[in-house]
XYZ file of C-alpha atoms in Angstrom:
429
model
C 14.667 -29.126 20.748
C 12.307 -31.643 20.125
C 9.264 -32.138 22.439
C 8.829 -35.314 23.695
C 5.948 -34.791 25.280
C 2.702 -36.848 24.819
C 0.965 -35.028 22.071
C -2.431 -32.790 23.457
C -4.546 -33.949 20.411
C -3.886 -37.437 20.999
C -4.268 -37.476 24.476
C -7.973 -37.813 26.090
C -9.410 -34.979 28.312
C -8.631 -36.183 31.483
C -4.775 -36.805 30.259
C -4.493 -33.056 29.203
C -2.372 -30.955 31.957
C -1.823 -27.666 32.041
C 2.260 -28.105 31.061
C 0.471 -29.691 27.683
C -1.460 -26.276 27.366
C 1.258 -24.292 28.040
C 3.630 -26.119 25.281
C 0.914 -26.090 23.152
C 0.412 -22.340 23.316
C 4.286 -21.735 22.744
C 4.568 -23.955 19.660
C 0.839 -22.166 18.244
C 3.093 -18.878 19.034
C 6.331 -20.197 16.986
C 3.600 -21.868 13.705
C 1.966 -18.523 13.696
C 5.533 -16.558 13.777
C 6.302 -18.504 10.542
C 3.446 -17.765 8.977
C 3.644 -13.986 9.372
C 6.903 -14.364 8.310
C 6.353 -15.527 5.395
C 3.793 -12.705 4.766
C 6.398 -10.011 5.562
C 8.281 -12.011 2.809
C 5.953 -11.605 0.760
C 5.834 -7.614 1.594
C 8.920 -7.369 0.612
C 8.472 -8.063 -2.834
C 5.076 -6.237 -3.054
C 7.158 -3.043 -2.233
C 9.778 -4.094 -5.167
C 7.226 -4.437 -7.803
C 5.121 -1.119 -6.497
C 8.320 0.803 -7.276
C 9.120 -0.590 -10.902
C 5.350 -0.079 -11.308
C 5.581 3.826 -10.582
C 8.490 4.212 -12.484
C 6.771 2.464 -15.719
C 3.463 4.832 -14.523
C 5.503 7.590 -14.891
C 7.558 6.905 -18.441
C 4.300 5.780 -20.184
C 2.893 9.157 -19.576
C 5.948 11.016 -20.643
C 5.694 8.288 -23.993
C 2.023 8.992 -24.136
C 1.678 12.881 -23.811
C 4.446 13.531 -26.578
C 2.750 11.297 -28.927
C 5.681 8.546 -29.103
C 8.175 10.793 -29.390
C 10.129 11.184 -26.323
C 10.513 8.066 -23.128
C 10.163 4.846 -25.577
C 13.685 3.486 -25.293
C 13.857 3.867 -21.188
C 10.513 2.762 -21.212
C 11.330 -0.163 -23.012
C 13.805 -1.242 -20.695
C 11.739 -0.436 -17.636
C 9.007 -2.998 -18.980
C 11.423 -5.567 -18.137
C 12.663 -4.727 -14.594
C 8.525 -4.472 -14.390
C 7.950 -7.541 -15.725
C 10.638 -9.449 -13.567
C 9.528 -8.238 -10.082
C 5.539 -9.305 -11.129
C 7.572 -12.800 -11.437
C 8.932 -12.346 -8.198
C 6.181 -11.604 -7.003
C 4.097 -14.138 -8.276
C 7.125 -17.035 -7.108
C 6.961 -15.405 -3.210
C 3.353 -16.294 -3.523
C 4.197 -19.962 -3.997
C 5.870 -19.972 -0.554
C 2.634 -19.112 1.363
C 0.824 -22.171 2.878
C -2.752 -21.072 2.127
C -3.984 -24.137 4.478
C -2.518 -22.679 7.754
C -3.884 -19.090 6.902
C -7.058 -19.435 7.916
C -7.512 -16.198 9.682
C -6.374 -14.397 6.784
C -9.027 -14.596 4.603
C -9.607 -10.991 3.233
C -5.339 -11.114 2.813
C -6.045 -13.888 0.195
C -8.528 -12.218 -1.297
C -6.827 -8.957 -1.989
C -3.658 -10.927 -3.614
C -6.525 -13.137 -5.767
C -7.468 -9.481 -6.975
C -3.874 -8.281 -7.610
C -3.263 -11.355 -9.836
C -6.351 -10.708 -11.461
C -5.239 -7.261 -12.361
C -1.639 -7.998 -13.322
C -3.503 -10.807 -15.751
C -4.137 -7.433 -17.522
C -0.994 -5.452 -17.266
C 0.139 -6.575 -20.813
C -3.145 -5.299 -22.588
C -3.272 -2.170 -20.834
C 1.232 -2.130 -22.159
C -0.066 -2.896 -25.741
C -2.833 0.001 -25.813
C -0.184 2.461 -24.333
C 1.998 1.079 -27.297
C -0.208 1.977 -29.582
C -1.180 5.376 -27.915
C -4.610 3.791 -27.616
C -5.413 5.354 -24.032
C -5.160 8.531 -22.599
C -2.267 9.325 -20.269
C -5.118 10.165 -17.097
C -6.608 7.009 -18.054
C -3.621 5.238 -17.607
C -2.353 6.959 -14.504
C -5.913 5.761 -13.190
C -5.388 2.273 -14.246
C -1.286 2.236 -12.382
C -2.837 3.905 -9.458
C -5.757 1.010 -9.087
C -3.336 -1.354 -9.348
C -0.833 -0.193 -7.106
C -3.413 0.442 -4.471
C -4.462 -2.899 -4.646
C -0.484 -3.825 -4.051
C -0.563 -1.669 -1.022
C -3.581 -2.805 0.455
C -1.554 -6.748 0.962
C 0.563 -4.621 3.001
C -2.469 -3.382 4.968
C -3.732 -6.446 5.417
C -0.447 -8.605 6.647
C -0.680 -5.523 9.151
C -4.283 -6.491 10.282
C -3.392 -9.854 10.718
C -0.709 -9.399 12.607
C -0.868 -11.108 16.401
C 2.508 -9.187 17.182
C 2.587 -5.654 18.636
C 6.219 -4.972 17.281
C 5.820 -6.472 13.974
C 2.311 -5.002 13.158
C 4.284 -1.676 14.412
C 6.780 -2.020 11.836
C 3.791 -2.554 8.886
C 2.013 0.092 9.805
C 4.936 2.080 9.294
C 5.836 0.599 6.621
C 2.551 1.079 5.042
C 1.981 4.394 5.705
C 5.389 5.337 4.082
C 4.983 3.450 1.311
C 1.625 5.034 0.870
C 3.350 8.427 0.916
C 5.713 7.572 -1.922
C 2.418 5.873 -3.775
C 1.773 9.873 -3.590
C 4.948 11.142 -4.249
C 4.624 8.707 -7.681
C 0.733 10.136 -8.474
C 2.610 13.643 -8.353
C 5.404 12.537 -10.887
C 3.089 10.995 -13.150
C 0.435 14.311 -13.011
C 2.883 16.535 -13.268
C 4.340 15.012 -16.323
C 1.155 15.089 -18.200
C 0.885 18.833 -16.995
C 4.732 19.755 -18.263
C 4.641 17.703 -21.566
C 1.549 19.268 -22.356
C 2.974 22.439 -21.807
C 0.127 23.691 -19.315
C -1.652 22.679 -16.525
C -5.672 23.220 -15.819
C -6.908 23.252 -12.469
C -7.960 19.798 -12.090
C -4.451 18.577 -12.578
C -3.221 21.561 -10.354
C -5.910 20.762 -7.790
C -4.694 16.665 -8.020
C -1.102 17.687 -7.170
C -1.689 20.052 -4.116
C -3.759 17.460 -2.529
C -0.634 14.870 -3.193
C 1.407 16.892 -1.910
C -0.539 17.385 1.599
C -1.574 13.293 1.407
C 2.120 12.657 1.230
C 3.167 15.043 4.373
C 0.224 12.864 6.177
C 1.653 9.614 5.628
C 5.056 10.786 6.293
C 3.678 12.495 9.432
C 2.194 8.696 10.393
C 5.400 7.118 9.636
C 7.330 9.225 11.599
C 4.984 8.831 14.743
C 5.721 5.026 14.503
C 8.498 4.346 12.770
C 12.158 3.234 14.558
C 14.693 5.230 15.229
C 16.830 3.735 12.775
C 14.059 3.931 9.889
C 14.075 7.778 11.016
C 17.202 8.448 10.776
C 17.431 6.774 7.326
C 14.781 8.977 5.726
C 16.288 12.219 7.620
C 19.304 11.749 5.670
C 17.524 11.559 2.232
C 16.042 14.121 2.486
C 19.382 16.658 2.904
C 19.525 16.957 -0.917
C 20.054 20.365 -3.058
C 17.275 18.511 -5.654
C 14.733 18.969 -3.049
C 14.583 22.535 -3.061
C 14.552 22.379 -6.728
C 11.527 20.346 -6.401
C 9.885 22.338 -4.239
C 10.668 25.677 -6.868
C 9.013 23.589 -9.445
C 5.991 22.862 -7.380
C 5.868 26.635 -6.612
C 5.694 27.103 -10.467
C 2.662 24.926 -10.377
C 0.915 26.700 -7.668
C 1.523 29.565 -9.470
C 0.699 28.816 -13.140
C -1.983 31.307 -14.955
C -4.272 29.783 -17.160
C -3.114 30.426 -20.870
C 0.855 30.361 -19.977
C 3.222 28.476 -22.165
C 5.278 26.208 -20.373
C 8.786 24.597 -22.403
C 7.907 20.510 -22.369
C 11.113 19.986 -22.114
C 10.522 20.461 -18.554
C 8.655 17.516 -18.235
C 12.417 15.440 -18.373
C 13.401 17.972 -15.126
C 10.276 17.319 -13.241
C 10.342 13.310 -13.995
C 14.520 13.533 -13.096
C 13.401 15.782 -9.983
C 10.582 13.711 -8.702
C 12.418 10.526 -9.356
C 15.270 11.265 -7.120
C 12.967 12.204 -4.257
C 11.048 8.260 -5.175
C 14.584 6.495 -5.236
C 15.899 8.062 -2.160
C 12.225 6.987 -0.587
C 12.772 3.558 -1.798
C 16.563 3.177 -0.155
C 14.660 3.990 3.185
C 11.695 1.654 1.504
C 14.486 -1.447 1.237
C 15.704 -0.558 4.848
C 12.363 -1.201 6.241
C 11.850 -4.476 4.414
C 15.146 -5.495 5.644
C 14.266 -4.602 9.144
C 10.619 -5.893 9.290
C 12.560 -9.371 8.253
C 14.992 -9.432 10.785
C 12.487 -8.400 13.518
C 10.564 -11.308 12.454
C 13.154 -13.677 12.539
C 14.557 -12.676 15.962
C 10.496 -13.215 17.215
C 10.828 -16.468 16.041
C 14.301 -17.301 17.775
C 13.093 -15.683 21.513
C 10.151 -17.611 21.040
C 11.955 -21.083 20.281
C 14.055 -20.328 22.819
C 11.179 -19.825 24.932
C 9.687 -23.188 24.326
C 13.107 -25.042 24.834
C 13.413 -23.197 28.372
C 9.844 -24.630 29.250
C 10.720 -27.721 28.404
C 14.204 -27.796 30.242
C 12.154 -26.530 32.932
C 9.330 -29.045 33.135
C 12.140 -32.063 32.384
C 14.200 -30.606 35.751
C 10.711 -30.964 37.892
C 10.269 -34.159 36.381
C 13.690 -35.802 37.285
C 14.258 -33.555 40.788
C 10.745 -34.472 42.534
C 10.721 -38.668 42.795
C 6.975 -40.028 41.696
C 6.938 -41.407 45.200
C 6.713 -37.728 46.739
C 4.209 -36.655 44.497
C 1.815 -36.759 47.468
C 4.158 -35.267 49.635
C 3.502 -31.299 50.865
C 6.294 -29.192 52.019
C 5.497 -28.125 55.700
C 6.508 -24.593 54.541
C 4.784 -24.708 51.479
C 2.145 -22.017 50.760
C -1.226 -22.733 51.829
C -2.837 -20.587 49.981
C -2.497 -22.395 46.751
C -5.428 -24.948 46.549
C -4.162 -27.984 45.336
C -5.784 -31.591 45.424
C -4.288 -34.592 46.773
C -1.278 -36.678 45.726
C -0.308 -33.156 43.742
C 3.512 -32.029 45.238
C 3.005 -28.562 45.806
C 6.822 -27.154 44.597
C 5.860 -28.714 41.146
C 2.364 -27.188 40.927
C 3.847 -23.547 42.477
C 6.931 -23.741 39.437
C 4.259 -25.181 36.815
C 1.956 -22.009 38.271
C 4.377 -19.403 37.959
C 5.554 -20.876 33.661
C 1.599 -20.447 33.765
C 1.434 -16.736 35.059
C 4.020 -15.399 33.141
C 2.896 -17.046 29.858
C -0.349 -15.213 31.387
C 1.139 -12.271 32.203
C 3.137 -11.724 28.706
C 0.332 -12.256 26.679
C -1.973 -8.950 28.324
C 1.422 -7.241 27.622
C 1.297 -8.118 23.951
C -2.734 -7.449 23.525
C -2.035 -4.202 25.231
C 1.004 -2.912 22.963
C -1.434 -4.739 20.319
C -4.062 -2.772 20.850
C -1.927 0.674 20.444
C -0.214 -0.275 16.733
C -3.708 -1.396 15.774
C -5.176 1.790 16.177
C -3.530 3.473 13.559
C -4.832 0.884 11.418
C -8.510 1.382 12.988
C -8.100 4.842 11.804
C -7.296 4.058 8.532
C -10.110 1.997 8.085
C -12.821 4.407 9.215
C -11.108 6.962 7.053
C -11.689 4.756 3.852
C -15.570 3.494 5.036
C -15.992 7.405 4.881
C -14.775 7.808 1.486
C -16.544 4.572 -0.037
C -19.539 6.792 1.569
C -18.923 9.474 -0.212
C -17.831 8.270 -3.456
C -21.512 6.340 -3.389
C -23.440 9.211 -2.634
C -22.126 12.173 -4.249
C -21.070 10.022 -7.062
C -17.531 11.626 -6.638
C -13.857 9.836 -7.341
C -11.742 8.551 -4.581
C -9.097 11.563 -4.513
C -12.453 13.927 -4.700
C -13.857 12.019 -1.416
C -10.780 12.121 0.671
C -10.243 16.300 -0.578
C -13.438 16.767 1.120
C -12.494 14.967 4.318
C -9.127 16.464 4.046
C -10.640 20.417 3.981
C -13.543 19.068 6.688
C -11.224 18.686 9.045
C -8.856 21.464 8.497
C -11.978 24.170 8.115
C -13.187 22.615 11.872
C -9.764 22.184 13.403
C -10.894 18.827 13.561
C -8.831 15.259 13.150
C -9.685 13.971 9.848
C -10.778 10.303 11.485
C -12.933 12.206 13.670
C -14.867 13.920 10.607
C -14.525 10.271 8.716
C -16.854 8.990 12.238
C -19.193 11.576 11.631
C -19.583 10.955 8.204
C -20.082 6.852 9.208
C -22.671 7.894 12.192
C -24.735 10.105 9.939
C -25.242 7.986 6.910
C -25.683 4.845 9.271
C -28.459 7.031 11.262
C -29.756 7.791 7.581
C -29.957 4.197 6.708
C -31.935 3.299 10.133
């Protein structure tokens, strides 16, 4: 409906009323609704292209390791279902109106760094063409680039003025996150199979995968829907998970020196691929969700706006201008109220006012509680950047150490990431 209300902005002070707040606030609610939405658009395409990225991750190692000789044909054709989700991608990015987000500064920043990185996708494609890079060099350079991906979805989350909506990024994030894991495993454990052996670095790299995954999971779970639940429950009733889970045995169990057949690398890639697709089903049901929960935000709070001004129109044409200085005898006192101001218009105008009021608390409250997941998260990677500066150590080696911090002092692992924060901060005072 369209206001026809006087304007706020164009309106001096002493013209402003509390209705024109109260509008005003409604139709701030419904611009910023739109704008989310747009970023959850955009989140759904960031999760498209992080899945044809792990799948090329994974091929170009299997192409890599066995020297050219095995992968190039389905690698081939995965560099173009790669190549048309980064132009997906880069179109959903033309939908954004980067003049309205002006709280979302570090957002914009993070996809300015993604672009910058996937302006070098196709040299780091030709070197792995011409087996120019080593197959942990490459993981490396997937895994940057994908974590940069994920971090967009981090961010939309941080931005996010809506309890339910940040709710349903954070879970999205943290599963997505898992199956980032779930990929690092496929593509080590490749390089360990087509080499036919496995030292303990790479060994060491896939049983801390392996618990980093069960983490995120565990985090998705705790905030997830029901429905999401239920649709990752029923991937995961699959005969080709406890074939996975023999395999990773085999791992665990591997003796330095031992022979493995490379033509088990094709069993563990089919294996760990399964479990990635079946994640990304439940991955596509989550987009789908997080889009529809925006779009029924945006219809309750139209809606909302509409009924306010229905409302404020009814007071308008039921109370004449000539009673405006009229008091009910019953009215309620209490209310203080100055002249010529008819107090059954100010009490309806008062209660619009208190539940706007009263909603709002409810939303920084519910707010507050999907943010802190994200508060976590955030202390947990200060703690690493800590680490990784002053043991010179890599990311994977910082979080380990958190990891086996917490679990040697039956401790939360955000609660040893604080520790880590207060000390070096007391070190730097």
């Amino acid at each position: 409906m369209t206001n026809t209300q006087p304007r706020p902005e164009s309106m001096s002070a002493s013209q402003l009323s509390s209705q024109d707040f109260l509008l005003a606030a409604k139709q701030a609610e419904i611009h910023s609704l739109k704008q989310l939405e747009l970023s959850c658009g955009l989140v759904t395409h960031v999760t498209a292209l992080i899945h044809e990225l792990q799948r090329e991750r994974g091929l170009s190692n299997i192409y890599l390791v066995s020297l050219g000789s095995r992968g190039g044909d389905t690698r081939a054709h995965q560099l173009g279902l790669s190549t048309f989700a980064v132009d997906a991608f880069r179109e959903a990015l033309g939908s954004l109106e980067l003049n309205s987000m002006t709280s979302a500064a570090t957002l914009l920043n993070r996809i300015a760094v993604v672009l910058h990185r996937l302006d070098s996708l196709d040299a780091l494609r030709q070197q792995v063409n011409a087996r120019e890079i080593a197959a942990a060099n490459n993981t490396d350079e997937y895994n940057q680039l994908i974590a940069d991906l994920l971090a967009l979805i981090f961010e939309a989350a941080d931005i996010s003025g809506d309890p339910q909506i940040t709710q349903a990024l954070v879970a999205m994030f943290n599963f997505l996150q898992g199956k980032e894991y779930a990929g690092q495993e496929r593509a080590w454990g490749v390089i360990g199979f087509s080499a036919g052996e496995f030292n303990k670095n790479i060994i060491d790299r896939l049983n801390g995968l392996q618990y980093a995954q069960q983490r995120c999971l565990d985090i998705f779970s705790d905030v997830a829907s029901t429905d999401a639940l239920h649709c990752w429950e029923s991937q995961t009733n699959d005969s080709s998970y406890s074939e996975l889970a023999r395999m990773r045995q085999m791992i665990r169990r591997y003796e330095p020196g031992e022979q493995l057949p490379t033509t088990m690398a094709e069993i563990w890639y089919e294996l760990t691929t399964h479990r990635i697709d079946a994640m990304q089903r439940c991955e596509q049901r989550l987009a789908q969700e997080l889009l529809t929960l925006c779009e029924a935000k945006i219809d309750a709070a139209e809606m909302d706006l509409q009924q306010h001004h229905r409302q404020l129109a009814t007071l308008s044409d039921t109370v004449p201008l000539s009673s405006l200085g009229d008091e009910d005898d019953n009215a309620d006192t209490t209310l203080s109220i100055g002249p010529g101001v008819n107090v059954r218009v100010a009490r309806s105008i008062f209660d619009l006012v208190q539940h706007q009021a009263e909603r709002l608390r409810e939303l920084n409250d519910a707010l507050g509680q999907a943010r802190q997941t994200l508060e976590e998260r955030k202390l947990i990677d200060k703690a690493k950047g800590i680490l990784i500066k002053s043991r010179n150590i890599t990311e994977e080696q910082a979080y380990r150490q958190l990891r086996e911090a917490a679990m040697s002092n039956n401790k939360r692992m955000v609660d040893v990431a604080a520790n880590v924060i207060s000390v070096a901060e007391m070190l730097d005072g």
